[in-house]
Tab-separated table of C-alpha atoms in Angstrom:
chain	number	residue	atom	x	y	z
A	911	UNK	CA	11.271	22.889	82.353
A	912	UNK	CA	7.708	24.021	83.387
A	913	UNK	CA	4.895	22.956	83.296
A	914	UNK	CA	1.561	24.114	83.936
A	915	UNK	CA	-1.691	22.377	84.227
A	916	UNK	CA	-5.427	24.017	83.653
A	917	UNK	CA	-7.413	20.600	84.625
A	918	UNK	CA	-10.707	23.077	83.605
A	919	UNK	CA	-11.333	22.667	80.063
A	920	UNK	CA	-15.108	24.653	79.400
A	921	UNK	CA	-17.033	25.922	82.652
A	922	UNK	CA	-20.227	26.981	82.119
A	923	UNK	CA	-21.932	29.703	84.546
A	924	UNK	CA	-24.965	31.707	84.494
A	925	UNK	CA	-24.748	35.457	85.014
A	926	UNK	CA	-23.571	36.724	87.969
A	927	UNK	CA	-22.492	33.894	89.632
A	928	UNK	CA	-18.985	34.160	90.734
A	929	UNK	CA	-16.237	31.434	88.770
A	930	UNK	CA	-12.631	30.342	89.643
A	931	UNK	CA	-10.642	29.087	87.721
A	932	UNK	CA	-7.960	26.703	88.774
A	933	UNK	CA	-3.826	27.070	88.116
A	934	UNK	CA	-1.278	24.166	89.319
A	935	UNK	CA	2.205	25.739	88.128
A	936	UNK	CA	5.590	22.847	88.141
A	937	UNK	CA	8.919	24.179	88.193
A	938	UNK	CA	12.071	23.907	89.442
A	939	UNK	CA	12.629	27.298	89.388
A	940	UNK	CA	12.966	29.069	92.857
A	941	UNK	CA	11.954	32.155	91.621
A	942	UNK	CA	9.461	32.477	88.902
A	943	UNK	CA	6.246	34.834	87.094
A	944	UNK	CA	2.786	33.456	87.119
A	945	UNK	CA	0.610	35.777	84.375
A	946	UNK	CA	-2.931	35.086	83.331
A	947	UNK	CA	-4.162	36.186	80.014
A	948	UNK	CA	-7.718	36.246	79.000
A	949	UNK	CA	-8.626	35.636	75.141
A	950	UNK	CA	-12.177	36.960	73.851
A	951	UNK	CA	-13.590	35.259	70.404
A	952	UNK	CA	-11.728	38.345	68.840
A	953	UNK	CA	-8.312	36.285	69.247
A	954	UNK	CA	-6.421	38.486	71.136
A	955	UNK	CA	-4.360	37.833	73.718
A	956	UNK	CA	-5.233	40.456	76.920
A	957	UNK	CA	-2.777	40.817	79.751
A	958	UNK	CA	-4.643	40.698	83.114
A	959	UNK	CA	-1.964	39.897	85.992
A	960	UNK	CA	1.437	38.966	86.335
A	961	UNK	CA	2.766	37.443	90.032
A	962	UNK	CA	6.066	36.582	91.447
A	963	UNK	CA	7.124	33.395	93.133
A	964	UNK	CA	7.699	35.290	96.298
A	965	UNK	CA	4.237	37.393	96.798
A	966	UNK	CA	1.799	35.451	98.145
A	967	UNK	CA	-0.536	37.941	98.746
A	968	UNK	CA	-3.656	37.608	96.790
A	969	UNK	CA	-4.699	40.348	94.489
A	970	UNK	CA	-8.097	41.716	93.726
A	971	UNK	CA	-8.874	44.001	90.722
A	972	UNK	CA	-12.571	44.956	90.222
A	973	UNK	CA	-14.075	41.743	90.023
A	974	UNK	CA	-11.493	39.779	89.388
A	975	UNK	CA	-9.140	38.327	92.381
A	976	UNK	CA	-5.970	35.973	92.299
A	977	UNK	CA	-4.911	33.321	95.051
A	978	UNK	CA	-1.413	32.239	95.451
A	979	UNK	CA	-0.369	29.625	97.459
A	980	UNK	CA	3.100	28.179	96.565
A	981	UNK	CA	2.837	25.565	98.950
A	982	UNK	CA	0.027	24.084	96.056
A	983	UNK	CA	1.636	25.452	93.458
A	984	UNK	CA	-1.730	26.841	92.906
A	985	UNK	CA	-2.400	30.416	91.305
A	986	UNK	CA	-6.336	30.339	90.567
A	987	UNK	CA	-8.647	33.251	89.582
A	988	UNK	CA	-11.618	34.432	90.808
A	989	UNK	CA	-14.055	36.225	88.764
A	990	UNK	CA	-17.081	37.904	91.119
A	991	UNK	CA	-20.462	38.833	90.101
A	992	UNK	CA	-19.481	36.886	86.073
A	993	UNK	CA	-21.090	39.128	83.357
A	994	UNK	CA	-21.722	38.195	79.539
A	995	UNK	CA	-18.198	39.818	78.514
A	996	UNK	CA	-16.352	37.640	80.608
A	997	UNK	CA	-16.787	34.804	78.099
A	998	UNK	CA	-13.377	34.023	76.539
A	999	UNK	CA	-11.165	31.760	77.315
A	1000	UNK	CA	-8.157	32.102	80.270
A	1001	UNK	CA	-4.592	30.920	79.647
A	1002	UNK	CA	-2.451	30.554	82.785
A	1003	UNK	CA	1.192	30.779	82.033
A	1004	UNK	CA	4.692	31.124	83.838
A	1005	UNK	CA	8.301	31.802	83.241
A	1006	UNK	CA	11.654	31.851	85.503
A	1007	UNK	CA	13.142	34.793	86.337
A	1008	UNK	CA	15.100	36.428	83.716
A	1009	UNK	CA	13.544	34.321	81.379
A	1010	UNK	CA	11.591	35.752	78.160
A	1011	UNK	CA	9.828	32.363	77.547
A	1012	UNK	CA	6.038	31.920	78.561
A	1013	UNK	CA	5.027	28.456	79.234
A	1014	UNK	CA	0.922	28.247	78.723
A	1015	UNK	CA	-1.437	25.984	80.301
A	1016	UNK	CA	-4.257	24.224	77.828
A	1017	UNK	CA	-6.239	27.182	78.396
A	1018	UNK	CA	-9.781	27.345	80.272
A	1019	UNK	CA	-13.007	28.537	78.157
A	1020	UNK	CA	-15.633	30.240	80.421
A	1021	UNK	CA	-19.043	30.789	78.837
A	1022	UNK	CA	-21.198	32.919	81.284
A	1023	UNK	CA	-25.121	32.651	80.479
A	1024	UNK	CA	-26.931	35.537	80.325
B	34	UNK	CA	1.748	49.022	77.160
B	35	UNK	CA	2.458	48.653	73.539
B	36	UNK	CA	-0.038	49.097	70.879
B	37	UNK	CA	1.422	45.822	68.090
B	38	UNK	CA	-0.838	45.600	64.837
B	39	UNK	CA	-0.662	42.163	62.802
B	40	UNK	CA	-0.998	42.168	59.083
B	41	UNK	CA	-3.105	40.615	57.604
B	42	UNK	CA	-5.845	39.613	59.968
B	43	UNK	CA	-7.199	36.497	58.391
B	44	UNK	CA	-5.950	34.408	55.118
B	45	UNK	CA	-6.823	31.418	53.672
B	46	UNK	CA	-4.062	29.896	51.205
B	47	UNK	CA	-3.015	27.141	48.898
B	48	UNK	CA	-1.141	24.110	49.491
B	49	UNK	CA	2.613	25.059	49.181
B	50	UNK	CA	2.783	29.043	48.814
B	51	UNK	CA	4.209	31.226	52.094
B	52	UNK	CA	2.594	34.107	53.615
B	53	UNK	CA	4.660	36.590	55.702
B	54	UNK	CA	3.053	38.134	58.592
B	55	UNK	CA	3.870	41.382	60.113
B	56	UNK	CA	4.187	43.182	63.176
B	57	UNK	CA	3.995	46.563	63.972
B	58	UNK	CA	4.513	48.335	67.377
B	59	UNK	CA	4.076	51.474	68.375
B	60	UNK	CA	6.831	52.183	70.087
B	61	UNK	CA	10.559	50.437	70.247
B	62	UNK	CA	10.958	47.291	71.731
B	63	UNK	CA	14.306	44.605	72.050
B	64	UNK	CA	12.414	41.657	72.229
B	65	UNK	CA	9.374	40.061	69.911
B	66	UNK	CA	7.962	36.879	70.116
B	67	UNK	CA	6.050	34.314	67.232
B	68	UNK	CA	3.879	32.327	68.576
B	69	UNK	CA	1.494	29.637	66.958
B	70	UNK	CA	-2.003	28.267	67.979
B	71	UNK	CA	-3.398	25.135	66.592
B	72	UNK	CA	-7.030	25.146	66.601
B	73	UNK	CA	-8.415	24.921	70.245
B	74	UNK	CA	-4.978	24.829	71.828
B	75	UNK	CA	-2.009	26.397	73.771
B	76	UNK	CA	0.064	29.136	72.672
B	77	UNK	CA	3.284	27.538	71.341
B	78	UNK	CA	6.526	29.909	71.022
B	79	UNK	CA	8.053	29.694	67.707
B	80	UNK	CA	10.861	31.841	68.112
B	81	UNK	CA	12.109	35.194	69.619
B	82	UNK	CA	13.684	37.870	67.588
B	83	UNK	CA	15.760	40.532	68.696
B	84	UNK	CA	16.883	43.567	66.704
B	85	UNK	CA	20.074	43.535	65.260
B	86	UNK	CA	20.931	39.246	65.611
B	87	UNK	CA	19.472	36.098	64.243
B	88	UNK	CA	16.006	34.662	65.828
B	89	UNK	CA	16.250	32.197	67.997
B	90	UNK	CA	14.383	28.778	67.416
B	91	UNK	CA	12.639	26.937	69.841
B	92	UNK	CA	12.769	23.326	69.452
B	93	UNK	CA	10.278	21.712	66.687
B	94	UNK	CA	10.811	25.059	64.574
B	95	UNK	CA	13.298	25.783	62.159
B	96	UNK	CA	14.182	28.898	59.924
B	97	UNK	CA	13.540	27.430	56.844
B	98	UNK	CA	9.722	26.864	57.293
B	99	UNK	CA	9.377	30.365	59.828
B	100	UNK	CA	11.708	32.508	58.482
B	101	UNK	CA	12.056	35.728	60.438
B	102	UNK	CA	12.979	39.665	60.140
B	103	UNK	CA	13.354	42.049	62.600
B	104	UNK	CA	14.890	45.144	60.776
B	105	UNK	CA	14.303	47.956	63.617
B	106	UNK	CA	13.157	47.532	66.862
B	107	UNK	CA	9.628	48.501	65.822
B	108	UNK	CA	8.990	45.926	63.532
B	109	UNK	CA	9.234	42.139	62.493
B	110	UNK	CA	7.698	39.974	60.288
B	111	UNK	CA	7.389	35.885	60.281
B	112	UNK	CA	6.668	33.704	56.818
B	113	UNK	CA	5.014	30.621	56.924
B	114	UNK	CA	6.833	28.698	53.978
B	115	UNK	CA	6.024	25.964	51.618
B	116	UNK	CA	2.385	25.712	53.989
B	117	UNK	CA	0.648	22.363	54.201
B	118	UNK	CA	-2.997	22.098	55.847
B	119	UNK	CA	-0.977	21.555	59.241
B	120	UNK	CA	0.261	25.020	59.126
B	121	UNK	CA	-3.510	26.157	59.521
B	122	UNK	CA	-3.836	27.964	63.021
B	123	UNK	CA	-3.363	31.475	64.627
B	124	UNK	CA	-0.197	33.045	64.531
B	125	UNK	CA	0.677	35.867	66.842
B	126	UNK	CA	3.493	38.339	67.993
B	127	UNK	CA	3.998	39.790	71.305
B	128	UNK	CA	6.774	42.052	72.989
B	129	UNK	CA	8.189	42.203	76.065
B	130	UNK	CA	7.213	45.503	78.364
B	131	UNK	CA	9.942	48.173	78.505
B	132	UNK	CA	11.668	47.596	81.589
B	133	UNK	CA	9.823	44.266	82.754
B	134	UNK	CA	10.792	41.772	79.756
B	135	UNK	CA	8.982	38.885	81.728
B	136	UNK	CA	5.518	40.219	80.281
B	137	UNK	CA	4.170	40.245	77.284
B	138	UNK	CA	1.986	41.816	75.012
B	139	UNK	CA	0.263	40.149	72.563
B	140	UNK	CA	-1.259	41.392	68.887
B	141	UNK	CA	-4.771	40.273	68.061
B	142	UNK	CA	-2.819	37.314	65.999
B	143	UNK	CA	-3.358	36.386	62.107
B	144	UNK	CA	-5.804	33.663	61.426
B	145	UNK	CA	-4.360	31.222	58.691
B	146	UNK	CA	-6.698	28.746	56.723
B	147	UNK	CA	-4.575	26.200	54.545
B	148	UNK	CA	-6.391	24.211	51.595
């Protein structure tokens, strides 16, 4: 079974500062996906990055950046330069390989400050 | 990715009717996915359906409270039976990407309100 942990419940930043948000991912899995999904007040669910167990090179996107370190079982986000728009909150979530079934974390809600 | 509309948006029922949700994508997928989401929490999957075969449950959910169609591989629809206040939270669908099942898009969910 997994299990994944968002210890962040709210974080609160003004404008432009830069945010992470942290990721601790359990498994017993050897191979597995690590996704984060961002969900404005609209109550959609928005794909933003999906990771395998065996890339640990981080990923940046715009503003937005992911760190991987399996050794933590950590897989934290980065947003840069936070805007207004950001505000939503972040689910981390993972599956095994070959496996259809997302396990979420609590979820994270980010209010950025104008 | 896939473009999924949920009907209807937003409800707000009575104590012991159903509502059945639907799910329309825009193009054809194998696998969809029910979720639910209690007020401030986690996404929880109810079940998965795939075209052509029975959905399957996830423990704590059972087809006679969320039964399930999947009829093509375009769409699917969930009920929420015999509702109680406890059934009040977001329901959503997602499907897994052509040719990379592991993710998953999501609709913009159904809101349910039950008095």
């Amino acid at each position: 079974a997994q299990k994944v942990t968002q210890a962040q419940t709210e974080i609160s930043v003004v404008e432009k500062e830069d945010v992470t948000l942290d990721c601790v991912y359990e498994t017993r899995d050897t191979t597995y996906y690590l996704f984060w999904y961002k969900q404005p007040p609209s109550g959609e669910l928005v794909f933003l990055i999906r990771r395998n167990s065996f890339d640990e090179q981080n990923e940046i996107s715009g503003r937005y950046s992911w760190n991987f370190q399996k050794s933590t079982s950590s897989f934290n986000f980065t947003i840069t330069a936070s805007q207004v728009v950001d505000s939503a909150v972040y689910f981390c979530g993972g599956s095994g390989a070959g496996s259809y079934q997302l396990t979420f974390g609590k979820g994270t809600k980010l209010s950025v400050i104008p | 990715s896939a473009v999924i509309s949920q009907k209807p948006s937003r409800d707000i029922c009575q104590r012991g009717t159903s509502l059945t949700i639907q799910c329309q994508v825009d193009s054809q997928v194998t696998m969809m996915f029910w979720y639910r989401q209690q007020p401030g929490q986690s996404l929880t999957l109810i079940a998965t359906a795939n075209q052509g075969s029975e959905a399957t449950y996830e423990s704590g959910f059972v087809i006679d409270k969320f039964p399930i169609s999947r009829p093509n591989l375009t769409f699917s629809t969930l009920t929420v039976s015999n509702m109680s206040p406890e059934d009040s939270s977001i329901y959503l669908c997602s499907v897994g990407s052509q040719g990379n099942q592991n993710i998953q898009y999501f609709g913009a969910g159904t809101r349910l309100s039950v008095l």
